[in-house]
PDB file of C-alpha atoms in Angstrom:
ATOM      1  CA  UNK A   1      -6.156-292.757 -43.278  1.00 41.00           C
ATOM      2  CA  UNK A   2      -3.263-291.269 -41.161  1.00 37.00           C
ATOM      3  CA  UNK A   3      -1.680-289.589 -43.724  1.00 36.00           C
ATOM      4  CA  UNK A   4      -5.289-288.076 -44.909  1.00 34.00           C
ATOM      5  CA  UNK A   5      -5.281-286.840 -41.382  1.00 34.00           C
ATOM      6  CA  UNK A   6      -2.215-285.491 -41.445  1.00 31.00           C
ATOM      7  CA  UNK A   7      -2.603-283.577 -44.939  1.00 32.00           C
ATOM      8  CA  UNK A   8      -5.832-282.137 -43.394  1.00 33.00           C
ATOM      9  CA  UNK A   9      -3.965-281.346 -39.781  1.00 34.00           C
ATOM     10  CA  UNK A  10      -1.096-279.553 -41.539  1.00 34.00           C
ATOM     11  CA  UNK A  11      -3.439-277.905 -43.915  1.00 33.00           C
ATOM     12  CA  UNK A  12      -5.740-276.543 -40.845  1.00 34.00           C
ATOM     13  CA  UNK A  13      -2.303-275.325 -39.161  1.00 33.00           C
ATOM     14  CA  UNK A  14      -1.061-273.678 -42.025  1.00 33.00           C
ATOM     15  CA  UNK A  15      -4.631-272.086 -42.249  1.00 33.00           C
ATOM     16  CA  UNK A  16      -4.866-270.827 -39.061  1.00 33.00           C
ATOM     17  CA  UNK A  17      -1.204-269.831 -39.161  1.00 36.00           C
ATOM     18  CA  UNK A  18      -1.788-267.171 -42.428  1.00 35.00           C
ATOM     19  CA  UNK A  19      -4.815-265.711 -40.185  1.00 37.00           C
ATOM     20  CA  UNK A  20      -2.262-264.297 -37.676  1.00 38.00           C
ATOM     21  CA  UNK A  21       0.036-262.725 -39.885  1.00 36.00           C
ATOM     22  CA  UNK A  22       1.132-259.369 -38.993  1.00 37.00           C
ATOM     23  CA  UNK A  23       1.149-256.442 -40.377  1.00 36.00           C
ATOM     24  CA  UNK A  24       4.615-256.231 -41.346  1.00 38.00           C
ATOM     25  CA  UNK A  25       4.309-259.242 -43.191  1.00 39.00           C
ATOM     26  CA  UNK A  26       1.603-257.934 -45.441  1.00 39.00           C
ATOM     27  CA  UNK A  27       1.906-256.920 -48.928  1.00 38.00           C
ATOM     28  CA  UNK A  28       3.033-253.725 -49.962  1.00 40.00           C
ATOM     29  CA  UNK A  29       0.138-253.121 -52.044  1.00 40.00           C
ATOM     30  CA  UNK A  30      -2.156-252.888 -49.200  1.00 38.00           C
ATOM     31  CA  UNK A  31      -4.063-249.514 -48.632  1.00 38.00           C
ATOM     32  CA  UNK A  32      -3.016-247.869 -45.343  1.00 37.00           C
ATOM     33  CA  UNK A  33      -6.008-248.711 -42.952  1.00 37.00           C
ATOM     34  CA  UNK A  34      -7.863-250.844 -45.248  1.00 38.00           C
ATOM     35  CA  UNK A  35      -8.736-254.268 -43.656  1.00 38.00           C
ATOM     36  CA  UNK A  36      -7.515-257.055 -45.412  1.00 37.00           C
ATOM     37  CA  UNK A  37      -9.321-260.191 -46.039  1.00 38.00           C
ATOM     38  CA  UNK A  38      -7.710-261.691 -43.152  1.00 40.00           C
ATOM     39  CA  UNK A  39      -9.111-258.497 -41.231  1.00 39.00           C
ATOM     40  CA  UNK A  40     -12.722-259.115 -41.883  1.00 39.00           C
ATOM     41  CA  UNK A  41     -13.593-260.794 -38.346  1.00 39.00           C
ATOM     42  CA  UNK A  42     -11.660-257.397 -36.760  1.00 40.00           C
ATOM     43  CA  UNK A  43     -13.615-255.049 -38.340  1.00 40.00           C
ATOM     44  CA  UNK A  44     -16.976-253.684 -35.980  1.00 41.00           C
ATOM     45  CA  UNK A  45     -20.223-253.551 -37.048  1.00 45.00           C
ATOM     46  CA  UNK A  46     -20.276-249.628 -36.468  1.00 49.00           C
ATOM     47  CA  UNK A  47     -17.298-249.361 -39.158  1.00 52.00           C
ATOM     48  CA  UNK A  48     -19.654-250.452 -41.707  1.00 65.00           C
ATOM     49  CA  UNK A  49     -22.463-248.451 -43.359  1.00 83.00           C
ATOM     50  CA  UNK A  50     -25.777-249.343 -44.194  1.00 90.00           C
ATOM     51  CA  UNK A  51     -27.748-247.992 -46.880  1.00 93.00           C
ATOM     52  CA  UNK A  52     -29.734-245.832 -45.083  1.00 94.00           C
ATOM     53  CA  UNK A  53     -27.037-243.847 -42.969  1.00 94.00           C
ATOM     54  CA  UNK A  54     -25.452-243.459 -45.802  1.00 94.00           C
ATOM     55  CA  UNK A  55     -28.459-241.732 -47.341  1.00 95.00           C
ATOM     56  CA  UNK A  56     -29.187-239.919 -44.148  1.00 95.00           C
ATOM     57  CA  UNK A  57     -25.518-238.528 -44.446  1.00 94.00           C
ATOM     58  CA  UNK A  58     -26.105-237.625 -47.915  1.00 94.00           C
ATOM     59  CA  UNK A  59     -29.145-235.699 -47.667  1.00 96.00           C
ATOM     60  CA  UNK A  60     -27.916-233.806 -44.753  1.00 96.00           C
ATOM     61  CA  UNK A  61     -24.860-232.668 -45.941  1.00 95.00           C
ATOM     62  CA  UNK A  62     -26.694-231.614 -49.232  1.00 95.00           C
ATOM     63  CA  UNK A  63     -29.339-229.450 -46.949  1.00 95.00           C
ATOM     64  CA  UNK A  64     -26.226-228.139 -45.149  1.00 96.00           C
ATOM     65  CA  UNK A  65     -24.240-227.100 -48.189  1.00 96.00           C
ATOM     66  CA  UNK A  66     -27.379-225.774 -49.902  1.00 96.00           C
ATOM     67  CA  UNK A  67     -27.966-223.024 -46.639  1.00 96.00           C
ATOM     68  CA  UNK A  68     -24.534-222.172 -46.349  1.00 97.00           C
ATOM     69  CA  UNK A  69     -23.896-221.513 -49.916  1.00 97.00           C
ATOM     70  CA  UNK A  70     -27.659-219.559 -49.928  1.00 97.00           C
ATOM     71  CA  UNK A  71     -26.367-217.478 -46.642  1.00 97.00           C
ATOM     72  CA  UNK A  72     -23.031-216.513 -48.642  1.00 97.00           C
ATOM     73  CA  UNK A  73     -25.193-214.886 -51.658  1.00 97.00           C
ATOM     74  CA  UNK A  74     -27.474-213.012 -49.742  1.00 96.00           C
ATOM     75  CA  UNK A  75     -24.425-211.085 -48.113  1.00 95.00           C
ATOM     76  CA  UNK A  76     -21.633-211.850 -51.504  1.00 95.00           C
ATOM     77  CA  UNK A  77     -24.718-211.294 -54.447  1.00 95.00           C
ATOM     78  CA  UNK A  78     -25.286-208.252 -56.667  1.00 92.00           C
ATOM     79  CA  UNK A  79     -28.751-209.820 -57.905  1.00 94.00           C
ATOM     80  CA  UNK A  80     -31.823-209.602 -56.489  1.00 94.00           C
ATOM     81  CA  UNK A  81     -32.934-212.933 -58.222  1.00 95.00           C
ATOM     82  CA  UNK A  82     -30.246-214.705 -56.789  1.00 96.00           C
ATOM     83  CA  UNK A  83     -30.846-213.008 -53.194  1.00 96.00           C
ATOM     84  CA  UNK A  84     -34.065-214.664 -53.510  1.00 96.00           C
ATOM     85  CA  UNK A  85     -33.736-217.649 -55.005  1.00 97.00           C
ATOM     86  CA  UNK A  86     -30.895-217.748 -52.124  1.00 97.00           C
ATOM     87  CA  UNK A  87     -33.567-217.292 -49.474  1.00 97.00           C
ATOM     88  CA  UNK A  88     -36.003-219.672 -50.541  1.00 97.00           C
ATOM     89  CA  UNK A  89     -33.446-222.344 -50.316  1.00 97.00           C
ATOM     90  CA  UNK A  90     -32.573-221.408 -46.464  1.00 97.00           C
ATOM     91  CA  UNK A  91     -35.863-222.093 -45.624  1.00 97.00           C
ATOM     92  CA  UNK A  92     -36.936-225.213 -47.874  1.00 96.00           C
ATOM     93  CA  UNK A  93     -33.664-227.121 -46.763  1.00 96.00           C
ATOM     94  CA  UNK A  94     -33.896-226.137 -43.096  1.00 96.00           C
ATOM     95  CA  UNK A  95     -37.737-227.565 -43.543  1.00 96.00           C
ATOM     96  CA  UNK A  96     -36.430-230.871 -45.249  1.00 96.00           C
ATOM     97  CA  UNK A  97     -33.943-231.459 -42.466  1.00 95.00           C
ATOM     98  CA  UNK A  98     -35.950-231.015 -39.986  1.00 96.00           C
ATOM     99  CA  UNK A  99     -38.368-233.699 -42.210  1.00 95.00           C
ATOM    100  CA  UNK A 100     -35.170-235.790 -42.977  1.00 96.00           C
ATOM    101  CA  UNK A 101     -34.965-235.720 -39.005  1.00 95.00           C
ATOM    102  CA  UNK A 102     -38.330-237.078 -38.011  1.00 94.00           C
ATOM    103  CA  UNK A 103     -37.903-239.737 -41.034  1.00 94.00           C
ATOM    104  CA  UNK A 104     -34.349-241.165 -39.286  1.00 94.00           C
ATOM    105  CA  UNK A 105     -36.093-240.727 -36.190  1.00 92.00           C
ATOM    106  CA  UNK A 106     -38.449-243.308 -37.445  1.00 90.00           C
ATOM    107  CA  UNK A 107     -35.694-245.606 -38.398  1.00 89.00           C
ATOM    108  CA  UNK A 108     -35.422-249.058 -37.018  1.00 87.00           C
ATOM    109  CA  UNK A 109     -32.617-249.349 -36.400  1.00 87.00           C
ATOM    110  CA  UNK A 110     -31.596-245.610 -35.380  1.00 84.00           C
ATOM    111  CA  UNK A 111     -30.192-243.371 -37.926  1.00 93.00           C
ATOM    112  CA  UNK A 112     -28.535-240.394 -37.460  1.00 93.00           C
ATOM    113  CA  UNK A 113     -28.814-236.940 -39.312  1.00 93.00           C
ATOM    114  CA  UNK A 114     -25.204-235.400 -39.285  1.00 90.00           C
ATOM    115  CA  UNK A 115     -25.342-232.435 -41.705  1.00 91.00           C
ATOM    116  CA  UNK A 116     -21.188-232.348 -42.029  1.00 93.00           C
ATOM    117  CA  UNK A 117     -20.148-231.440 -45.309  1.00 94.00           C
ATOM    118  CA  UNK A 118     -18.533-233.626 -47.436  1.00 92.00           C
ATOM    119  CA  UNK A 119     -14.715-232.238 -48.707  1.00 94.00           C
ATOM    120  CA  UNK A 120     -15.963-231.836 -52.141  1.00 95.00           C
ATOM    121  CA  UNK A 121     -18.166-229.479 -50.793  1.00 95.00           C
ATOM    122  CA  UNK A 122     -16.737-227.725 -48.164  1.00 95.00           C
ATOM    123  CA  UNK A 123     -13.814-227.163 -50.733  1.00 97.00           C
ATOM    124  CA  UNK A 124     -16.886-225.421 -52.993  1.00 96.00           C
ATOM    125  CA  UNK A 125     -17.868-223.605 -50.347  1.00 96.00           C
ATOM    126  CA  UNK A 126     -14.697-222.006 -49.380  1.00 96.00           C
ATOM    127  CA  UNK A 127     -13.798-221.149 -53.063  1.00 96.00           C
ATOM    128  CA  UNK A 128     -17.395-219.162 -53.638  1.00 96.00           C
ATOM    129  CA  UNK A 129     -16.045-217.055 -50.147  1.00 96.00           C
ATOM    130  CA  UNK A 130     -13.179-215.735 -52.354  1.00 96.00           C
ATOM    131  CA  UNK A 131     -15.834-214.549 -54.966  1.00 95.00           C
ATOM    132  CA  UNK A 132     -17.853-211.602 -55.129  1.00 91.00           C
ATOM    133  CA  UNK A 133     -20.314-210.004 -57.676  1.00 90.00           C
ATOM    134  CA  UNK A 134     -21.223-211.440 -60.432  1.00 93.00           C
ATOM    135  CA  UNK A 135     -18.713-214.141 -60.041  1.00 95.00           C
ATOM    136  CA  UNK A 136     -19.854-215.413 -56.872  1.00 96.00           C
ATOM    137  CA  UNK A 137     -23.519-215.147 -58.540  1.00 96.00           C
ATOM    138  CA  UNK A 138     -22.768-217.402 -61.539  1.00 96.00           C
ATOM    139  CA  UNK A 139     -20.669-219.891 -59.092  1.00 96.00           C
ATOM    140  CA  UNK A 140     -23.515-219.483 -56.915  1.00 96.00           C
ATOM    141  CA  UNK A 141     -26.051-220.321 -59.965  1.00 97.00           C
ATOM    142  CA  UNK A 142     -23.662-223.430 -61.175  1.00 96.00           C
ATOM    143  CA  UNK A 143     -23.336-224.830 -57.925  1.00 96.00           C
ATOM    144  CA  UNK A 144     -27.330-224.394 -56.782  1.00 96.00           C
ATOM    145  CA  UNK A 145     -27.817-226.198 -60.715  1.00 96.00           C
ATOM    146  CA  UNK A 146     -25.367-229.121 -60.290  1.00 95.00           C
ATOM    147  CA  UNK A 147     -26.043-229.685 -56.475  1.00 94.00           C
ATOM    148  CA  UNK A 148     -29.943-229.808 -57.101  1.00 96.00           C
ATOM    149  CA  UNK A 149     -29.415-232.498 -59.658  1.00 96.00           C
ATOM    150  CA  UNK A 150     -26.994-235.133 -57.249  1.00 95.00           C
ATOM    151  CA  UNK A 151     -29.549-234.463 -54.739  1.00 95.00           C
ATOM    152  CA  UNK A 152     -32.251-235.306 -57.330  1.00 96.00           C
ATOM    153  CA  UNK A 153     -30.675-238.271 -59.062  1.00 96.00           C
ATOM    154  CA  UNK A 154     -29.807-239.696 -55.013  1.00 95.00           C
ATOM    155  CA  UNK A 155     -33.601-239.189 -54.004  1.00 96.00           C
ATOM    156  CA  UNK A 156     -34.802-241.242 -57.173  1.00 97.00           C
ATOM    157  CA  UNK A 157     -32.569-243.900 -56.124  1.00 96.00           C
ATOM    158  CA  UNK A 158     -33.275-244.124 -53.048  1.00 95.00           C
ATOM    159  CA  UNK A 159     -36.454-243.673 -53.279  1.00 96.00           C
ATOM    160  CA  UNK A 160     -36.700-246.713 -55.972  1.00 97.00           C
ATOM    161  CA  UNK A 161     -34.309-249.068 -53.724  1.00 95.00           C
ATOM    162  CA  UNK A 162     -33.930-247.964 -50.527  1.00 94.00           C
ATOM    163  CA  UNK A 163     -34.034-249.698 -47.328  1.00 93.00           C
ATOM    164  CA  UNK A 164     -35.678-248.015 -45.056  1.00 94.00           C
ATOM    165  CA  UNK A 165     -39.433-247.274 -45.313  1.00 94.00           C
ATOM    166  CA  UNK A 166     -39.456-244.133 -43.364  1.00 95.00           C
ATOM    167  CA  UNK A 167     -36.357-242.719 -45.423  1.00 96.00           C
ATOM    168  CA  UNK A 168     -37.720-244.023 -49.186  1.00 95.00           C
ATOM    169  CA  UNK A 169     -40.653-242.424 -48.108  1.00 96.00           C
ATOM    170  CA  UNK A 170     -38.995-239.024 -47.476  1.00 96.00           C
ATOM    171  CA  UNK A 171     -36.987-239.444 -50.536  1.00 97.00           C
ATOM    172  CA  UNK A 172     -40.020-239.816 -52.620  1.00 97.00           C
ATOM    173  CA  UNK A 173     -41.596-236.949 -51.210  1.00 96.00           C
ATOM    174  CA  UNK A 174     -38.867-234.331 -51.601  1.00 96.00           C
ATOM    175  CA  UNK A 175     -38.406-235.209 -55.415  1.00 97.00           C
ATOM    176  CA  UNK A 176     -40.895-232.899 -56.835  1.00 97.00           C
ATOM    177  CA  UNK A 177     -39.859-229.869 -54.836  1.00 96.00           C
ATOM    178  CA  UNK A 178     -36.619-230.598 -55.341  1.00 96.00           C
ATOM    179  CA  UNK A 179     -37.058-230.917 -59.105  1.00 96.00           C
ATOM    180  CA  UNK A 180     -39.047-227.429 -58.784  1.00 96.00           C
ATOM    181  CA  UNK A 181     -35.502-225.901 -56.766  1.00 96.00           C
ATOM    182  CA  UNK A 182     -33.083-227.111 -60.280  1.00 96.00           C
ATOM    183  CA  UNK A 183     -35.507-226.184 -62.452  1.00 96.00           C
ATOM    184  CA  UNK A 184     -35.533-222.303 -60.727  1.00 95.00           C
ATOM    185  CA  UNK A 185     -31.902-222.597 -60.655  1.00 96.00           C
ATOM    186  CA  UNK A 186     -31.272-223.434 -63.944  1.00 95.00           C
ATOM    187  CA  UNK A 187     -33.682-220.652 -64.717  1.00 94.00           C
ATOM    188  CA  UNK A 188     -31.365-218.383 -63.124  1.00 92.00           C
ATOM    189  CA  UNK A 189     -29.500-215.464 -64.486  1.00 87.00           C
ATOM    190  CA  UNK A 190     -26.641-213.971 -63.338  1.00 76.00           C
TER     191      UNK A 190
END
């Protein structure tokens, strides 16, 4: 029995001792700022994600990119189609965030509605500002067409298998307008 004891003691130490290794020690292979296994009981709560911020995020950076990109063509367009289409989309996405709001508002527990870009599209965004005419108006058209869709394909999911009643809801409701907005893009001419 001692030596079981000792096997297990030694085995405990040398355990515990591979929990406080230090970053210098770790392997090279190691992601800068990417907690390691041995990291896991560090990392906060607020560092991780759920579901439904995620969502939340998503949405509202999808609303945001959709006005700003709609505010560009109605100053950078040469087509009154596009002006319009442009102007509908100001005021249906500045209606479903303030919808998206009162859904996250209803969140337990609290969401938040942060409507930051993503760099994907802020980089979009700052390469239709170098356009103009009817180069801006079929960027314009492309990115209204494959924007519309994400945003479609991430309402169906999380409308399907979401986690939050209040934001599956939403999600569920904005599908068929927002299946009406790609099909008017796509119907778009430049």
């Amino acid at each position: 029995m001692t030596i079981r004891m000792t096997i297990i003691a030694s085995t405990a130490l040398l355990a515990l001792g591979a929990c406080g290794k230090s970053p210098e020690n770790a392997p090279a292979d190691t992601a800068a700022g990417a907690p390691m296994a041995n990291d896991a009981v560090a990392a906060t709560p607020a560092a991780v994600t759920s579901p439904a911020q995620s969502f939340a995020s998503a949405a509202a950076a999808s609303d945001a990119f959709e006005i700003a990109t709609s505010q560009l063509a109605l100053t950078k367009s040469t087509s009154a189609s596009v002006k319009a289409f442009a102007q509908k989309m100001i005021e249906a996405h500045t209606a479903s965030t303030e919808k998206l709001k009162g859904a996250a508002a209803d969140a337990t527990p609290p969401v938040s509605v942060d409507p930051t870009l993503n760099p994907e599209q802020q980089q979009k965004l700052d390469r239709m500002k170098g356009l103009s005419g009817s180069a801006f108006d079929q960027a314009y058209i492309a990115e209204q067409a494959a924007g519309h869709q994400q945003t479609l394909d991430t309402l169906k999911a999380y409308a399907a298998s979401g986690d939050m009643p209040s934001l599956k809801s939403f999600a569920a409701g904005l599908i068929p307008t927002v299946t009406a907005h790609l099909n008017m893009a796509k119907g778009l001419k430049a």
